[in-house]
mmCIF file of C-alpha atoms in Angstrom:
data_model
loop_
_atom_site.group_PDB
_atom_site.id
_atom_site.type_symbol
_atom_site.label_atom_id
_atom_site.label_comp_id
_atom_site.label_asym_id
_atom_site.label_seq_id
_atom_site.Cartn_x
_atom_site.Cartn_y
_atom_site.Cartn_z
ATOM 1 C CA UNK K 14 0.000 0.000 0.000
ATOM 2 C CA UNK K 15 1.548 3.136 -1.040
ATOM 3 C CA UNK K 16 -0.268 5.611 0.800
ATOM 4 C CA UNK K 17 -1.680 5.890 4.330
ATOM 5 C CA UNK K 18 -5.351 4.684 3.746
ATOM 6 C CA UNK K 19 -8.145 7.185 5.438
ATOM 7 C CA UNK K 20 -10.468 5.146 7.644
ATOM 8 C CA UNK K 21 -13.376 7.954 6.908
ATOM 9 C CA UNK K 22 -16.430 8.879 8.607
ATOM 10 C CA UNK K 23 -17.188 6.391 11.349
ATOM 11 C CA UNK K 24 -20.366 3.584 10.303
ATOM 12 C CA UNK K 25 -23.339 4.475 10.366
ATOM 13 C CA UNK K 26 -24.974 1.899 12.553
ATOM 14 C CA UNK K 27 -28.942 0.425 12.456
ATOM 15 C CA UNK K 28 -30.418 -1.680 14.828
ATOM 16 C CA UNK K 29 -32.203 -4.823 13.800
ATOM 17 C CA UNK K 30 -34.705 -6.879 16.233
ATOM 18 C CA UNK K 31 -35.868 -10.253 16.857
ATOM 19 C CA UNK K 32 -39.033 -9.756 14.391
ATOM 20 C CA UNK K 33 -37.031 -8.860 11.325
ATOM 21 C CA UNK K 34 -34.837 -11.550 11.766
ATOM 22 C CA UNK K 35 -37.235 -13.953 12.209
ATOM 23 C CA UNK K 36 -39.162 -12.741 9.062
ATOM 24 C CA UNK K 37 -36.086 -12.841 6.939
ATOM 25 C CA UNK K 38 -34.689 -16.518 7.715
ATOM 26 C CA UNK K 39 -38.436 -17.351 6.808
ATOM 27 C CA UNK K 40 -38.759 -15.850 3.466
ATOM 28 C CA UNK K 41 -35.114 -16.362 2.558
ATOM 29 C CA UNK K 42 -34.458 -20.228 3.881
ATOM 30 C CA UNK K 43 -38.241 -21.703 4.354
ATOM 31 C CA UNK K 44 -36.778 -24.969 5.897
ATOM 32 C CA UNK K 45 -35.736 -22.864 8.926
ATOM 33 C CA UNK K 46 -38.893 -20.719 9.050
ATOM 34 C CA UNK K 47 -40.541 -23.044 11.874
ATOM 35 C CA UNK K 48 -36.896 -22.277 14.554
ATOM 36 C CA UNK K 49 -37.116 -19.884 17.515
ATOM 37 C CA UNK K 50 -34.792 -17.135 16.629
ATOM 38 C CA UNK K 51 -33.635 -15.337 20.166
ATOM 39 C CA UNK K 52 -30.133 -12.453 20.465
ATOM 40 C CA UNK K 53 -27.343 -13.328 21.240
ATOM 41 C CA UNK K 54 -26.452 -12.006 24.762
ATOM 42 C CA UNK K 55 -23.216 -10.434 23.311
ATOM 43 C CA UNK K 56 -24.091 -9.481 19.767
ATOM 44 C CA UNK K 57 -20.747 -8.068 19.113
ATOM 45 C CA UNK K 58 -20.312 -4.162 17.703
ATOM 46 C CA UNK K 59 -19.704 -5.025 14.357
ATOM 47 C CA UNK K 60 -22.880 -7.946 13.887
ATOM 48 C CA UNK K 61 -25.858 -7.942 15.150
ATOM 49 C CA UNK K 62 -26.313 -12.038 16.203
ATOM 50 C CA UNK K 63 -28.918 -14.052 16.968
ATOM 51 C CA UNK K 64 -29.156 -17.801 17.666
ATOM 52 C CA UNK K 65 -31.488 -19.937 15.282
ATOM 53 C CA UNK K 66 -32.625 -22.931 16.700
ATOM 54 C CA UNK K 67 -29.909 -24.864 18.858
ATOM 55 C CA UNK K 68 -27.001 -25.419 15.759
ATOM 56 C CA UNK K 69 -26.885 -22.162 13.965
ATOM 57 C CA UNK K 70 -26.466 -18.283 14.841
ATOM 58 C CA UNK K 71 -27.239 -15.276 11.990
ATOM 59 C CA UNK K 72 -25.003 -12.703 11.406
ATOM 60 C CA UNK K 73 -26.276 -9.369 10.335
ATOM 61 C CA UNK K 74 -23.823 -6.229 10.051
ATOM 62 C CA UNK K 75 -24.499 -3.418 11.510
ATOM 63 C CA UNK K 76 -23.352 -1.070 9.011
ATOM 64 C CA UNK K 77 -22.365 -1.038 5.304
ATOM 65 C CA UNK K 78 -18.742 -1.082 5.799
ATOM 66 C CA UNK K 79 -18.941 -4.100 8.086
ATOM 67 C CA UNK K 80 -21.146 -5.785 5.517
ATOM 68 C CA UNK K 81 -18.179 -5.969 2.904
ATOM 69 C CA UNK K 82 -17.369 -8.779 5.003
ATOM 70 C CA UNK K 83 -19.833 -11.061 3.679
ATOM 71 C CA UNK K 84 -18.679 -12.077 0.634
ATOM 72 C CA UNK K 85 -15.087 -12.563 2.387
ATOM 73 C CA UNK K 86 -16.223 -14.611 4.542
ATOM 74 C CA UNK K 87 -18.781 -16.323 2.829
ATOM 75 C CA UNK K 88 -15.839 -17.097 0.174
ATOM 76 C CA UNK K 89 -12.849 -17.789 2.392
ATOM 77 C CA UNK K 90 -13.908 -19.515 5.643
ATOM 78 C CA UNK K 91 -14.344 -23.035 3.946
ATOM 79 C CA UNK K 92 -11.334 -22.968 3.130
ATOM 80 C CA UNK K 93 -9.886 -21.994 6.134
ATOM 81 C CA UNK K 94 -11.691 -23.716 8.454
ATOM 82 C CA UNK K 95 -9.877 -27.188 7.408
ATOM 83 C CA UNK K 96 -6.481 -26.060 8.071
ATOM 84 C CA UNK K 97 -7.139 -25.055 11.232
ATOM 85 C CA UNK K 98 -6.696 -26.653 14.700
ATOM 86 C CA UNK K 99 -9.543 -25.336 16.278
ATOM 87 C CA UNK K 100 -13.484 -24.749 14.974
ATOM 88 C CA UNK K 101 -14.285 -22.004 13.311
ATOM 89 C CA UNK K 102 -17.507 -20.547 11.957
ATOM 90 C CA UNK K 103 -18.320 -22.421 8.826
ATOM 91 C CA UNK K 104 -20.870 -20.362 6.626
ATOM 92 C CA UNK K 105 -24.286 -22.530 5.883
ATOM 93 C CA UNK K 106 -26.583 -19.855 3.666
ATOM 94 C CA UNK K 107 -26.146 -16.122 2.672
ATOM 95 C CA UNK K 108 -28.849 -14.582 3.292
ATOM 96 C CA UNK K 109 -29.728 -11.356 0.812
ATOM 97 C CA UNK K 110 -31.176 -7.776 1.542
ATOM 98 C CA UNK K 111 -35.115 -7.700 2.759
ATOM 99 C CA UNK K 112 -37.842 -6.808 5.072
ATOM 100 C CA UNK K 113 -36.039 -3.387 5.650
ATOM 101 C CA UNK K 114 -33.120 -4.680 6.140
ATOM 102 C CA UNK K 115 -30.310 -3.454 3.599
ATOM 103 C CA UNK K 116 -27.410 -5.893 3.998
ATOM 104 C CA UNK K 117 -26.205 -9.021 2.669
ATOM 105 C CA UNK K 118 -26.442 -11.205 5.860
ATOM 106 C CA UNK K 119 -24.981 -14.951 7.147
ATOM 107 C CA UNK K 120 -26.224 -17.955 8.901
ATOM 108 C CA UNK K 121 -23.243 -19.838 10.314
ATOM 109 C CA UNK K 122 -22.723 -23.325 12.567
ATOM 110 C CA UNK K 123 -23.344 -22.292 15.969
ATOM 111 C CA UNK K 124 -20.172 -23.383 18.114
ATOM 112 C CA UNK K 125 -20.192 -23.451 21.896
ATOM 113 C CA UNK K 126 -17.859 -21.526 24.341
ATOM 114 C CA UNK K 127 -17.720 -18.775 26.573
ATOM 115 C CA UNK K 128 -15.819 -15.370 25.696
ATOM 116 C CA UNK K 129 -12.325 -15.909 27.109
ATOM 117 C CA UNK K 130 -11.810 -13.664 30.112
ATOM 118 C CA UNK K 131 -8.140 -13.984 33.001
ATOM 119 C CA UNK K 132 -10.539 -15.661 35.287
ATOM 120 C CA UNK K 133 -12.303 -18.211 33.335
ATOM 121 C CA UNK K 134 -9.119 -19.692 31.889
ATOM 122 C CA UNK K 135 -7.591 -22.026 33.591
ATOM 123 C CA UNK K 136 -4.026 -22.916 32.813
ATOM 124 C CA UNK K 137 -2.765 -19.313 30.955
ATOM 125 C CA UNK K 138 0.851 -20.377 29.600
ATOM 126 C CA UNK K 139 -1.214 -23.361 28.383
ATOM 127 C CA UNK K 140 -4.091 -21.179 26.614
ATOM 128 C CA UNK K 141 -1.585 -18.905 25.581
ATOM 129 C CA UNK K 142 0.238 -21.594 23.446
ATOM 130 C CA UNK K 143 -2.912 -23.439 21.959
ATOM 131 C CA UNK K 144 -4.053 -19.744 20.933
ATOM 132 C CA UNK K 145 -0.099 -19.482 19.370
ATOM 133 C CA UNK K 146 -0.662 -22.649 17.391
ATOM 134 C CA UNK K 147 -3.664 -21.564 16.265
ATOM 135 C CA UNK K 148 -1.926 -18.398 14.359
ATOM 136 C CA UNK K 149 1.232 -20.645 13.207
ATOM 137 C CA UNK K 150 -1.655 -22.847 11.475
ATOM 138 C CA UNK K 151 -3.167 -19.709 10.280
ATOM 139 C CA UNK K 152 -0.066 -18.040 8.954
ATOM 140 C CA UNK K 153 1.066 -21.169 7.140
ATOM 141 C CA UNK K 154 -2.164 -21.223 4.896
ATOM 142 C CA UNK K 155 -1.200 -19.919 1.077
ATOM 143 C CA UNK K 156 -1.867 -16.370 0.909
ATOM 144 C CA UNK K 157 -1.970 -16.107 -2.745
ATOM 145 C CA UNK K 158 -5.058 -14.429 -3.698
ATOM 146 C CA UNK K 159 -6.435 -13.783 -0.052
ATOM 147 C CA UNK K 160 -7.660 -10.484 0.193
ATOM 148 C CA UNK K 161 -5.740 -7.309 0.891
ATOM 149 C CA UNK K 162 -5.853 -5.183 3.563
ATOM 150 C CA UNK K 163 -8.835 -2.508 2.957
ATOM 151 C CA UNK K 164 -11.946 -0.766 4.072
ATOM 152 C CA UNK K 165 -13.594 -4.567 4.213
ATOM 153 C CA UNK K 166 -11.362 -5.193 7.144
ATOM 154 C CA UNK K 167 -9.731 -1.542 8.653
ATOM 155 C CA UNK K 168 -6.639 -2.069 6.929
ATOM 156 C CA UNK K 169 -6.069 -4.289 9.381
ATOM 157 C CA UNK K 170 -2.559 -6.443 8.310
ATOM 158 C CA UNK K 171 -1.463 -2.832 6.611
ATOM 159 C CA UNK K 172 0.841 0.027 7.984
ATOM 160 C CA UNK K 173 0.041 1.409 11.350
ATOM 161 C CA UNK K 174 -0.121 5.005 10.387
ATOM 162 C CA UNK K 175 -3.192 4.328 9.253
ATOM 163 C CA UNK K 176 -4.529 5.017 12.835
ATOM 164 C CA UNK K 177 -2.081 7.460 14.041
ATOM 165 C CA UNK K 178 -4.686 10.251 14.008
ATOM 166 C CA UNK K 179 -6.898 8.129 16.183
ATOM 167 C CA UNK K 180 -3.987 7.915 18.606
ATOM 168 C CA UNK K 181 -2.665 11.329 18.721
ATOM 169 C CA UNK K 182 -6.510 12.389 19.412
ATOM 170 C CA UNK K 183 -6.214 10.179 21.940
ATOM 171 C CA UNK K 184 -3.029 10.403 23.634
ATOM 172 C CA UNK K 185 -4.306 14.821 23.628
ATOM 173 C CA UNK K 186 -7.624 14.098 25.392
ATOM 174 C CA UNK K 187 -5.609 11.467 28.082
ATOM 175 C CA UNK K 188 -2.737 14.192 28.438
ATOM 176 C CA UNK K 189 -2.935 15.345 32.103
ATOM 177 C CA UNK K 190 -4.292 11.996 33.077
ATOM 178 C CA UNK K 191 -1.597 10.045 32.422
ATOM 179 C CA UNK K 192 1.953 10.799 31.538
ATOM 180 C CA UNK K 193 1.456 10.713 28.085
ATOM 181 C CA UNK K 194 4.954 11.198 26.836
ATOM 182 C CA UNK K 195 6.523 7.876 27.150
ATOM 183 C CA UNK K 196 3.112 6.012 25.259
ATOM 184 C CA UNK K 197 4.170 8.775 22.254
ATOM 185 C CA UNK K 198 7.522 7.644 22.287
ATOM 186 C CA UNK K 199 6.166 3.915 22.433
ATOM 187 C CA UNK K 200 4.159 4.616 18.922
ATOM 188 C CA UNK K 201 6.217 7.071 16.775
ATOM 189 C CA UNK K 202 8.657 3.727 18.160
ATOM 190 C CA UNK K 203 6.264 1.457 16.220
ATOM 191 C CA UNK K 204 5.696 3.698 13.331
ATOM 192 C CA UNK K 205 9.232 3.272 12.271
ATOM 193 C CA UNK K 206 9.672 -0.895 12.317
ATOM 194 C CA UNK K 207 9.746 -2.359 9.044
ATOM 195 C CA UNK K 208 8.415 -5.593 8.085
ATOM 196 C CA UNK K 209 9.656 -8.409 5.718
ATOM 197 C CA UNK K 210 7.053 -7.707 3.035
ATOM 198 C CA UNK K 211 5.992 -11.006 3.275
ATOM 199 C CA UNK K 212 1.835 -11.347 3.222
ATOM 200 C CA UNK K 213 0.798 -13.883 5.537
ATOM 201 C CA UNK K 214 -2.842 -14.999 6.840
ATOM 202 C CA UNK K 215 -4.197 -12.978 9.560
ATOM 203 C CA UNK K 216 -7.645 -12.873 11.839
ATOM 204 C CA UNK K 217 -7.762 -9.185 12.441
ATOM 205 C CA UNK K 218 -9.730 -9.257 15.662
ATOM 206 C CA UNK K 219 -7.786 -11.954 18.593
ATOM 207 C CA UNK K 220 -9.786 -9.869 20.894
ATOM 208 C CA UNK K 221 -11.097 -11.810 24.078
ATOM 209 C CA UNK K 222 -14.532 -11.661 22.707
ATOM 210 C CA UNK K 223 -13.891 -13.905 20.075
ATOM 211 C CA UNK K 224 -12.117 -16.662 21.508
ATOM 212 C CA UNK K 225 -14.224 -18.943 23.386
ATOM 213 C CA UNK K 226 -13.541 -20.961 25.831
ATOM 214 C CA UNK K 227 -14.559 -24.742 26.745
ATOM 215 C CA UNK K 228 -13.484 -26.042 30.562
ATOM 216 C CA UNK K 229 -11.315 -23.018 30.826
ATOM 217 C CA UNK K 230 -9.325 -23.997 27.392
ATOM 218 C CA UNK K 231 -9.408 -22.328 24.264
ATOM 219 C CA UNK K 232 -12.072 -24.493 22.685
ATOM 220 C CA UNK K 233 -12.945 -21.929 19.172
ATOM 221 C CA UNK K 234 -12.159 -18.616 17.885
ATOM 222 C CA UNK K 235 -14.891 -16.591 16.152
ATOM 223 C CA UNK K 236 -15.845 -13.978 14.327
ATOM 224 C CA UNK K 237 -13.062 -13.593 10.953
ATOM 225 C CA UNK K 238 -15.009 -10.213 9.587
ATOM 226 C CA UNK K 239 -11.624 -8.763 9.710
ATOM 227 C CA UNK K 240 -9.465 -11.166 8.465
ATOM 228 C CA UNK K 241 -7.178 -10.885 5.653
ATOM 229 C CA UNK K 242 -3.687 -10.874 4.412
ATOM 230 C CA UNK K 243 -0.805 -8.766 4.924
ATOM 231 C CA UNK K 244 1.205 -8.001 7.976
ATOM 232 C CA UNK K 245 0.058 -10.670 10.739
ATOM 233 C CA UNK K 246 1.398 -8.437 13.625
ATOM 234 C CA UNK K 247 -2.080 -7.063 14.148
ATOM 235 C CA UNK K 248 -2.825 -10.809 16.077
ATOM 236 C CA UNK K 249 -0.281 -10.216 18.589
ATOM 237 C CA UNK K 250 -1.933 -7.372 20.627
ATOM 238 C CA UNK K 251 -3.701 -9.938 22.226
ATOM 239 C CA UNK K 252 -0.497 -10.441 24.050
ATOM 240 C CA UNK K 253 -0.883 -7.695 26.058
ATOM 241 C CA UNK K 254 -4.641 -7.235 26.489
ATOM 242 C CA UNK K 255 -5.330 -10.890 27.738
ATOM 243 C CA UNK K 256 -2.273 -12.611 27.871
ATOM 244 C CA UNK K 257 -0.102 -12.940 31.441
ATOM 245 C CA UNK K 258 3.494 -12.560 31.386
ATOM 246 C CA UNK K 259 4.723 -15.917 31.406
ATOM 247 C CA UNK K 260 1.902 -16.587 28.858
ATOM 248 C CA UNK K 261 3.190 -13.495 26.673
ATOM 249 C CA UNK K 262 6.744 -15.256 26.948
ATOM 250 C CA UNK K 263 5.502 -18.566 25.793
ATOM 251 C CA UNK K 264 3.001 -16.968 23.382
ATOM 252 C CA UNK K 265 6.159 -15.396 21.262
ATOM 253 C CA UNK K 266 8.173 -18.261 21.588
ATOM 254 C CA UNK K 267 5.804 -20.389 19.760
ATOM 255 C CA UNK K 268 5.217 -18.056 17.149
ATOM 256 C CA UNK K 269 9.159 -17.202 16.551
ATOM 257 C CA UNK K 270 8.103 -13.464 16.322
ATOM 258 C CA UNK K 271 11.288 -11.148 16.010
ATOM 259 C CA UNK K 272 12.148 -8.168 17.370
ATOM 260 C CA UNK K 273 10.000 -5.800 15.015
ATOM 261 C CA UNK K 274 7.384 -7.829 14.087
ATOM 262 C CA UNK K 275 6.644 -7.788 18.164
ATOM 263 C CA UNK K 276 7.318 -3.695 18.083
ATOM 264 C CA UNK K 277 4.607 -3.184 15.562
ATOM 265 C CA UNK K 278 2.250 -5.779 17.807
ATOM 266 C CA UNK K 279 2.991 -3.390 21.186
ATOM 267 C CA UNK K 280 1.901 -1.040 18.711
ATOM 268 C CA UNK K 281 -1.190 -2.343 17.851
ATOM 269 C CA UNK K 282 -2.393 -3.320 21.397
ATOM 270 C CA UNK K 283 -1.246 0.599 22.039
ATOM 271 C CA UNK K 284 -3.283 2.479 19.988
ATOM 272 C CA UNK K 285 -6.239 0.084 20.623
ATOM 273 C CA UNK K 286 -5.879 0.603 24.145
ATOM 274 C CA UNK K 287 -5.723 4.076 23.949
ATOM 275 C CA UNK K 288 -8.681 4.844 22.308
ATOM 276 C CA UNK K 289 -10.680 2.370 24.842
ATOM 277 C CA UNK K 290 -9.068 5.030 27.701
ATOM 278 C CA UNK K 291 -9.950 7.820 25.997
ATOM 279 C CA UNK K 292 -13.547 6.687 25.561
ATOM 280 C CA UNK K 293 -13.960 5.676 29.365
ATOM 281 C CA UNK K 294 -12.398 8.451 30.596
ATOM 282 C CA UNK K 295 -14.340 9.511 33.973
ATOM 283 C CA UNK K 296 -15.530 5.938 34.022
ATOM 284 C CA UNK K 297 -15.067 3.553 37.268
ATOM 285 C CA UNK K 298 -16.540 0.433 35.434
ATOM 286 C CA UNK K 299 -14.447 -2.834 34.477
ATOM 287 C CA UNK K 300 -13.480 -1.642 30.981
ATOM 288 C CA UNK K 301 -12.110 1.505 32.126
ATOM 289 C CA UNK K 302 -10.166 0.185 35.181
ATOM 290 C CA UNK K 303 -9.075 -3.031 32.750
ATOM 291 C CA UNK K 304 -7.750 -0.506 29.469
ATOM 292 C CA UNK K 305 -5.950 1.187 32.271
ATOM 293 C CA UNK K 306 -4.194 -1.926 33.226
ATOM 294 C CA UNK K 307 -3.561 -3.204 30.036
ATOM 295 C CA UNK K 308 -2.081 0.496 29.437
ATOM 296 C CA UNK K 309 0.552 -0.009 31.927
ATOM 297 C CA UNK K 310 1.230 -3.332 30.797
ATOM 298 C CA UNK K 311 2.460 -2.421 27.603
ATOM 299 C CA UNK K 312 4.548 0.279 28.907
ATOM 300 C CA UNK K 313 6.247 -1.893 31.713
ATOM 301 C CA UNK K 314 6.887 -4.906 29.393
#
């Protein structure tokens, strides 16, 4: 990419209810028409979800950027989900635009788990290496034709200065909060690492969220809206915002990342983490004290 992409204006989110959905798997896929649809307690930000019946969950974005991930999915999860060591969403119907709804839409194979969180895992160096196996197997996959870093994903797996602006706004509206010159220092740091060039396969999102967890293992890992491929340092902020230090050790390890390709991760997790501070500011609740831990995590690494 030759040029710092512009992420533009931010989506432009709807809502979509229980009703709709229900009207739309029963126009659209009449063998499903007679299963309760009900939400899924946490739809996510970028899909609106909803379980139908006990085996399958729909996917509706939110907004019209999000919904570029359709076809992506739609097109690259079967063969993905093979190579991997772990389940992954497997796509069963696309659904298509209706009942006021505007989006090209998914039903996927429901997969069991709860969202990973410090306390419901139970042996972290061991999560953190099934979670680093899962990304070797993930990298390994031929990248020829994937797709490219772009608006379909956030440019996520592209340069970093594509969200510089988002971090500068936010390291000004945390200044006098926090000491805010050393986290500068940390990203104009990352800024400046090169990478090899080579494009490898990449999820986009190892956010806690969307790796689930089964008897306090890593049992799946969900939701591949963003993934794409490019630079695969964009998986390894996990490191910091889940990840304990002897799980962060044995996390790299596994994945032989060097020197810079674990720079440009810290600087990842950074900017990330710096908007979620910057958006909590004021706020006493668990993911404003937990961005402020992860914040001085990646500074005292």
């Amino acid at each position: 990419m030759g040029s710092t992409p512009d992420l533009g204006p931010p989506p432009r989110r709807i809502t979509v209810d229980v009703a709709q959905v229900r009207r739309l798997v029963a126009g659209q896929f009449p063998d499903w028409a007679g299963l309760p649809v009900r939400p899924v307690a946490e739809s996510g930000w970028d899909n609106r979800t909803f379980r139908v019946g006990d085996a399958m969950v729909a996917r509706l974005p939110s907004a019209a950027e999000y919904a570029l991930a359709v076809d992506k999915e739609q097109r690259w999860l079967p063969v993905l989900a093979p190579r991997l060591p772990l389940p992954v969403p497997i796509p069963l119907a696309k659904g298509n635009p209706g009942d006021g709804y505007p989006f090209s839409w998914s039903i996927n194979r429901w997969l069991d788990g709860e969202p990973a969180s410090a306390d419901g895992i139970s042996d972290p160096v061991g999560f953190a290496l099934e979670l680093a196996e899962f990304l070797v197997e993930l990298r390994n996959i031929d990248a020829a034709d994937g797709p490219q870093p772009g608006k379909h994903n956030w440019f996520r797996g592209g340069t970093l200065r594509t969200f510089d602006a988002l971090t500068e706004r936010a390291l000004t509206e945390l200044d006098g909060e926090i000491d805010v010159g050393p986290y500068r220092a940390l990203w104009k740091s990352a800024l400046d690492v090169p990478r090899d060039g080579v494009d490898r396969w990449f999820h986009g999102d190892v956010a806690p969220g969307n790796l689930l967890l089964g008897g306090g293992r890593l049992a799946a890992v969900i939701d591949f809206g963003t993934c794409g491929v490019g630079d695969p340092s964009c998986d390894l902020a996990i490191a910091w915002t889940l990840l304990t230090a002897d799980g962060r050790r044995a996390f790299r390890e596994r994945l032989s990342i060097d020197g810079p390709e674990w720079e440009r991760g810290r600087g990842w997790a950074l900017w990330k983490t710096l908007v979620t501070c910057a958006r909590t500011r004021g706020r006493a609740d668990g993911e404003a004290v937990n961005a402020r831990r992860v914040l001085a995590g990646i500074l005292g690494d």
